[in-house]
């Protein structure tokens, strides 16, 4: 006897309906930046890149992972900022707040090393068009990898893992935030889709070992699986750095199609997002209606706990 399909039970609590976004079409800017050991230079350079993306029509701008600091365990404690204290304690986020408010844009501010008490985090800040901090995502999955002869890197030596998925309503829609290695874990993207995300943004710095094989593959998979947009932003490649980024910042559409991408050099690309494509793709290929809730289930622990407390 075959089981009855129960798609409404495939996600617990049930998936939220896709909210109506504040606008249907807009342009996103991805700023692939060359990062140096000079923090002040990095901050000024990022500001200039944001301004250039906005001049090209971007209403949402995304920066790379760890754009104010070299990507190394030695550098994280030195370049870390107290984001909650703000102002002089966090010149990087002070710049992001100022430029987002001045230019009236939504800004996914890549990530920087964050100091909170005696802990360090890899943290992405999202600023609204009023220049105010709307969300702060701490990298949930730390990048600990050991491929002999290729790469050994252990973020957990210095960084603490974040504990909370981050989804934020903005003037350009509902955005789910991940950082780099977070993209490897499809459950996080499924949670964001269940919470009604239109777009997932992953500032990231995939390495020369994992980048060629996994970077585009994972972006397209997260977009196609969840039928939403995925945007990534990487540092530019610096062959002389201790950690060499793959580059290739990309926008992927809800059918898994690459809509815009860079190469490995410093670059700014601006591309259009059209949210009407989400409903079209979900009608063409109704994955949500075909899920086997009788056989498997994704449980969003955070939402479930909140629901149980009601």
CSV table of N, CA and C in Angstrom, one decimal, residues 137-219:
chain,number,residue,atom,x,y,z
A,137,UNK,N,24.5,38.5,10.9
A,137,UNK,CA,24.7,37.0,10.8
A,137,UNK,C,26.1,36.6,11.2
A,138,UNK,N,26.2,35.7,12.1
A,138,UNK,CA,27.5,35.1,12.5
A,138,UNK,C,27.6,33.7,11.8
A,139,UNK,N,28.7,33.5,11.1
A,139,UNK,CA,28.9,32.3,10.3
A,139,UNK,C,28.6,31.1,11.1
A,140,UNK,N,27.7,30.3,10.7
A,140,UNK,CA,27.2,29.1,11.4
A,140,UNK,C,28.2,27.9,11.3
A,141,UNK,N,28.6,27.7,10.1
A,141,UNK,CA,29.5,26.5,9.8
A,141,UNK,C,30.9,27.0,9.6
A,142,UNK,N,31.8,26.6,10.5
A,142,UNK,CA,33.2,27.1,10.4
A,142,UNK,C,33.9,26.2,9.4
A,143,UNK,N,34.8,26.8,8.7
A,143,UNK,CA,35.6,26.2,7.6
A,143,UNK,C,36.8,25.5,8.2
A,144,UNK,N,36.7,24.2,8.5
A,144,UNK,CA,37.8,23.4,8.9
A,144,UNK,C,38.0,22.3,7.9
A,145,UNK,N,39.1,22.4,7.2
A,145,UNK,CA,39.4,21.5,6.1
A,145,UNK,C,40.9,21.1,6.1
A,146,UNK,N,41.1,19.8,5.7
A,146,UNK,CA,42.4,19.3,5.6
A,146,UNK,C,42.5,18.4,4.4
A,147,UNK,N,43.0,18.9,3.3
A,147,UNK,CA,43.3,18.1,2.1
A,147,UNK,C,44.8,18.1,1.9
A,148,UNK,N,45.4,17.0,2.2
A,148,UNK,CA,46.9,16.9,2.2
A,148,UNK,C,47.5,17.4,0.8
A,149,UNK,N,48.4,18.2,0.9
A,149,UNK,CA,49.1,18.7,-0.3
A,149,UNK,C,48.3,19.8,-1.0
A,150,UNK,N,47.1,20.2,-0.5
A,150,UNK,CA,46.3,21.2,-1.1
A,150,UNK,C,46.0,22.3,-0.2
A,151,UNK,N,45.2,22.1,0.9
A,151,UNK,CA,44.9,23.1,1.8
A,151,UNK,C,44.6,22.5,3.2
A,152,UNK,N,45.1,23.2,4.2
A,152,UNK,CA,44.7,22.9,5.6
A,152,UNK,C,44.4,24.3,6.2
A,153,UNK,N,43.1,24.4,6.7
A,153,UNK,CA,42.7,25.6,7.3
A,153,UNK,C,41.7,25.3,8.4
A,154,UNK,N,41.8,25.8,9.6
A,154,UNK,CA,40.9,25.5,10.7
A,154,UNK,C,40.4,26.8,11.3
A,155,UNK,N,39.3,27.3,10.8
A,155,UNK,CA,38.7,28.5,11.3
A,155,UNK,C,38.4,28.4,12.8
A,156,UNK,N,38.1,27.2,13.3
A,156,UNK,CA,37.7,27.0,14.7
A,156,UNK,C,38.8,27.2,15.6
A,157,UNK,N,40.1,27.4,15.1
A,157,UNK,CA,41.2,27.7,16.0
A,157,UNK,C,41.0,29.1,16.6
A,158,UNK,N,40.3,30.0,15.9
A,158,UNK,CA,40.2,31.4,16.4
A,158,UNK,C,38.7,31.8,16.5
A,159,UNK,N,37.9,31.3,15.6
A,159,UNK,CA,36.5,31.8,15.5
A,159,UNK,C,35.5,30.9,16.3
A,160,UNK,N,34.4,31.5,16.7
A,160,UNK,CA,33.3,30.7,17.3
A,160,UNK,C,32.2,30.7,16.3
A,161,UNK,N,31.5,29.6,16.3
A,161,UNK,CA,30.4,29.4,15.3
A,161,UNK,C,29.1,30.2,15.8
A,162,UNK,N,28.4,30.8,14.8
A,162,UNK,CA,27.2,31.4,15.1
A,162,UNK,C,26.1,30.4,15.4
A,163,UNK,N,25.0,30.8,16.0
A,163,UNK,CA,24.0,29.9,16.5
A,163,UNK,C,22.6,30.1,15.8
A,164,UNK,N,22.5,31.1,15.0
A,164,UNK,CA,21.2,31.5,14.5
A,164,UNK,C,21.1,31.7,13.0
A,165,UNK,N,20.2,31.1,12.3
A,165,UNK,CA,19.9,31.5,10.9
A,165,UNK,C,19.4,32.9,10.9
A,166,UNK,N,19.7,33.6,9.8
A,166,UNK,CA,19.4,35.0,9.7
A,166,UNK,C,18.6,35.3,8.4
A,167,UNK,N,17.4,35.8,8.6
A,167,UNK,CA,16.6,36.2,7.5
A,167,UNK,C,16.0,37.6,7.8
A,168,UNK,N,16.0,38.5,6.8
A,168,UNK,CA,15.7,39.9,7.1
A,168,UNK,C,14.9,40.4,6.0
A,169,UNK,N,13.8,41.2,6.4
A,169,UNK,CA,13.0,41.9,5.4
A,169,UNK,C,13.6,43.2,5.1
A,170,UNK,N,13.8,43.5,3.8
A,170,UNK,CA,14.4,44.7,3.4
A,170,UNK,C,13.6,45.4,2.3
A,171,UNK,N,14.0,46.6,1.8
A,171,UNK,CA,13.4,47.3,0.7
A,171,UNK,C,13.5,46.6,-0.6
A,172,UNK,N,14.3,45.5,-0.7
A,172,UNK,CA,14.4,44.7,-1.9
A,172,UNK,C,14.0,43.3,-1.7
A,173,UNK,N,13.2,43.0,-0.7
A,173,UNK,CA,12.7,41.7,-0.5
A,173,UNK,C,13.2,41.0,0.8
A,174,UNK,N,12.8,39.8,1.0
A,174,UNK,CA,13.2,39.0,2.1
A,174,UNK,C,14.5,38.2,1.8
A,175,UNK,N,15.6,38.5,2.6
A,175,UNK,CA,16.9,37.9,2.2
A,175,UNK,C,17.3,37.0,3.3
A,176,UNK,N,17.8,35.8,2.9
A,176,UNK,CA,18.5,34.9,3.9
A,176,UNK,C,20.0,35.0,3.7
A,177,UNK,N,20.7,35.1,4.9
A,177,UNK,CA,22.1,35.4,4.9
A,177,UNK,C,22.9,34.1,5.3
A,178,UNK,N,23.9,33.8,4.5
A,178,UNK,CA,24.9,32.8,4.9
A,178,UNK,C,26.3,33.4,4.6
A,179,UNK,N,27.3,32.7,5.1
A,179,UNK,CA,28.7,33.2,4.9
A,179,UNK,C,29.5,32.0,4.4
A,180,UNK,N,30.0,32.0,3.2
A,180,UNK,CA,30.9,31.1,2.6
A,180,UNK,C,30.5,29.6,2.8
A,181,UNK,N,31.1,29.0,3.8
A,181,UNK,CA,31.0,27.5,4.0
A,181,UNK,C,29.5,27.2,4.4
A,182,UNK,N,28.7,28.2,4.8
A,182,UNK,CA,27.3,28.0,5.1
A,182,UNK,C,26.6,27.5,3.8
A,183,UNK,N,27.1,27.8,2.6
A,183,UNK,CA,26.4,27.4,1.4
A,183,UNK,C,26.5,25.9,1.2
A,184,UNK,N,27.4,25.3,1.8
A,184,UNK,CA,27.6,23.8,1.7
A,184,UNK,C,26.5,23.0,2.3
A,185,UNK,N,25.7,23.6,3.2
A,185,UNK,CA,24.7,22.9,4.0
A,185,UNK,C,23.3,23.3,3.5
A,186,UNK,N,22.7,22.4,2.7
A,186,UNK,CA,21.5,22.7,2.1
A,186,UNK,C,20.3,23.0,3.1
A,187,UNK,N,20.4,22.4,4.3
A,187,UNK,CA,19.4,22.6,5.3
A,187,UNK,C,19.2,24.0,5.6
A,188,UNK,N,20.2,24.8,5.7
A,188,UNK,CA,20.1,26.2,6.0
A,188,UNK,C,19.3,26.9,4.9
A,189,UNK,N,19.6,26.7,3.7
A,189,UNK,CA,18.9,27.3,2.6
A,189,UNK,C,17.5,26.9,2.6
A,190,UNK,N,17.2,25.6,2.9
A,190,UNK,CA,15.8,25.1,3.0
A,190,UNK,C,15.0,25.8,4.1
A,191,UNK,N,15.7,26.1,5.2
A,191,UNK,CA,15.0,26.9,6.3
A,191,UNK,C,14.7,28.3,5.8
A,192,UNK,N,15.6,28.9,5.1
A,192,UNK,CA,15.3,30.2,4.5
A,192,UNK,C,14.2,30.2,3.5
A,193,UNK,N,14.2,29.2,2.7
A,193,UNK,CA,13.1,29.1,1.7
A,193,UNK,C,11.7,28.9,2.5
A,194,UNK,N,11.8,28.1,3.5
A,194,UNK,CA,10.5,27.9,4.3
A,194,UNK,C,10.1,29.1,5.0
A,195,UNK,N,11.0,30.0,5.3
A,195,UNK,CA,10.6,31.3,5.9
A,195,UNK,C,10.3,32.4,4.9
A,196,UNK,N,10.2,32.0,3.6
A,196,UNK,CA,9.7,33.0,2.6
A,196,UNK,C,10.8,33.9,2.0
A,197,UNK,N,12.0,33.4,1.9
A,197,UNK,CA,13.1,34.2,1.3
A,197,UNK,C,12.9,34.3,-0.2
A,198,UNK,N,13.2,35.5,-0.7
A,198,UNK,CA,13.2,35.7,-2.2
A,198,UNK,C,14.6,35.5,-2.7
A,199,UNK,N,15.6,35.7,-1.9
A,199,UNK,CA,17.0,35.8,-2.3
A,199,UNK,C,17.9,35.3,-1.1
A,200,UNK,N,18.9,34.6,-1.5
A,200,UNK,CA,19.9,34.2,-0.5
A,200,UNK,C,21.2,34.9,-0.9
A,201,UNK,N,21.9,35.5,0.1
A,201,UNK,CA,23.2,36.2,-0.2
A,201,UNK,C,24.3,35.5,0.7
A,202,UNK,N,25.3,35.1,0.0
A,202,UNK,CA,26.5,34.4,0.6
A,202,UNK,C,27.8,35.1,0.3
A,203,UNK,N,28.2,36.1,1.1
A,203,UNK,CA,29.6,36.5,1.0
A,203,UNK,C,30.5,35.3,1.2
A,204,UNK,N,31.5,35.1,0.4
A,204,UNK,CA,32.3,33.9,0.5
A,204,UNK,C,33.7,34.1,-0.1
A,205,UNK,N,34.6,33.2,0.4
A,205,UNK,CA,36.0,33.2,-0.1
A,205,UNK,C,36.4,31.8,-0.3
A,206,UNK,N,35.8,31.1,-1.3
A,206,UNK,CA,36.2,29.8,-1.6
A,206,UNK,C,37.6,29.8,-2.0
A,207,UNK,N,38.4,28.7,-1.7
A,207,UNK,CA,39.8,28.6,-2.0
A,207,UNK,C,40.0,28.0,-3.4
A,208,UNK,N,41.3,28.1,-3.8
A,208,UNK,CA,41.6,27.6,-5.1
A,208,UNK,C,41.4,26.1,-5.3
A,209,UNK,N,41.4,25.4,-4.1
A,209,UNK,CA,41.1,23.9,-4.2
A,209,UNK,C,39.7,23.6,-4.3
A,210,UNK,N,38.8,24.2,-3.5
A,210,UNK,CA,37.4,23.9,-3.5
A,210,UNK,C,36.6,24.8,-4.5
A,211,UNK,N,37.1,26.0,-4.8
A,211,UNK,CA,36.4,26.9,-5.7
A,211,UNK,C,36.1,26.3,-7.1
A,212,UNK,N,37.1,25.8,-7.8
A,212,UNK,CA,36.8,25.3,-9.2
A,212,UNK,C,35.7,24.2,-9.2
A,213,UNK,N,35.7,23.3,-8.2
A,213,UNK,CA,34.8,22.2,-8.2
A,213,UNK,C,33.4,22.6,-7.6
A,214,UNK,N,33.4,23.4,-6.6
A,214,UNK,CA,32.2,23.5,-5.7
A,214,UNK,C,31.5,24.8,-5.8
A,215,UNK,N,32.2,25.9,-6.1
A,215,UNK,CA,31.6,27.3,-5.9
A,215,UNK,C,30.4,27.5,-6.7
A,216,UNK,N,30.5,27.4,-8.0
A,216,UNK,CA,29.3,27.6,-8.9
A,216,UNK,C,28.3,26.5,-8.7
A,217,UNK,N,28.8,25.2,-8.5
A,217,UNK,CA,27.9,24.1,-8.3
A,217,UNK,C,26.9,24.3,-7.2
A,218,UNK,N,27.5,24.7,-6.0
A,218,UNK,CA,26.7,24.9,-4.8
A,218,UNK,C,25.7,26.1,-5.0
A,219,UNK,N,26.1,27.1,-5.6
A,219,UNK,CA,25.2,28.3,-5.8
A,219,UNK,C,24.0,27.8,-6.7
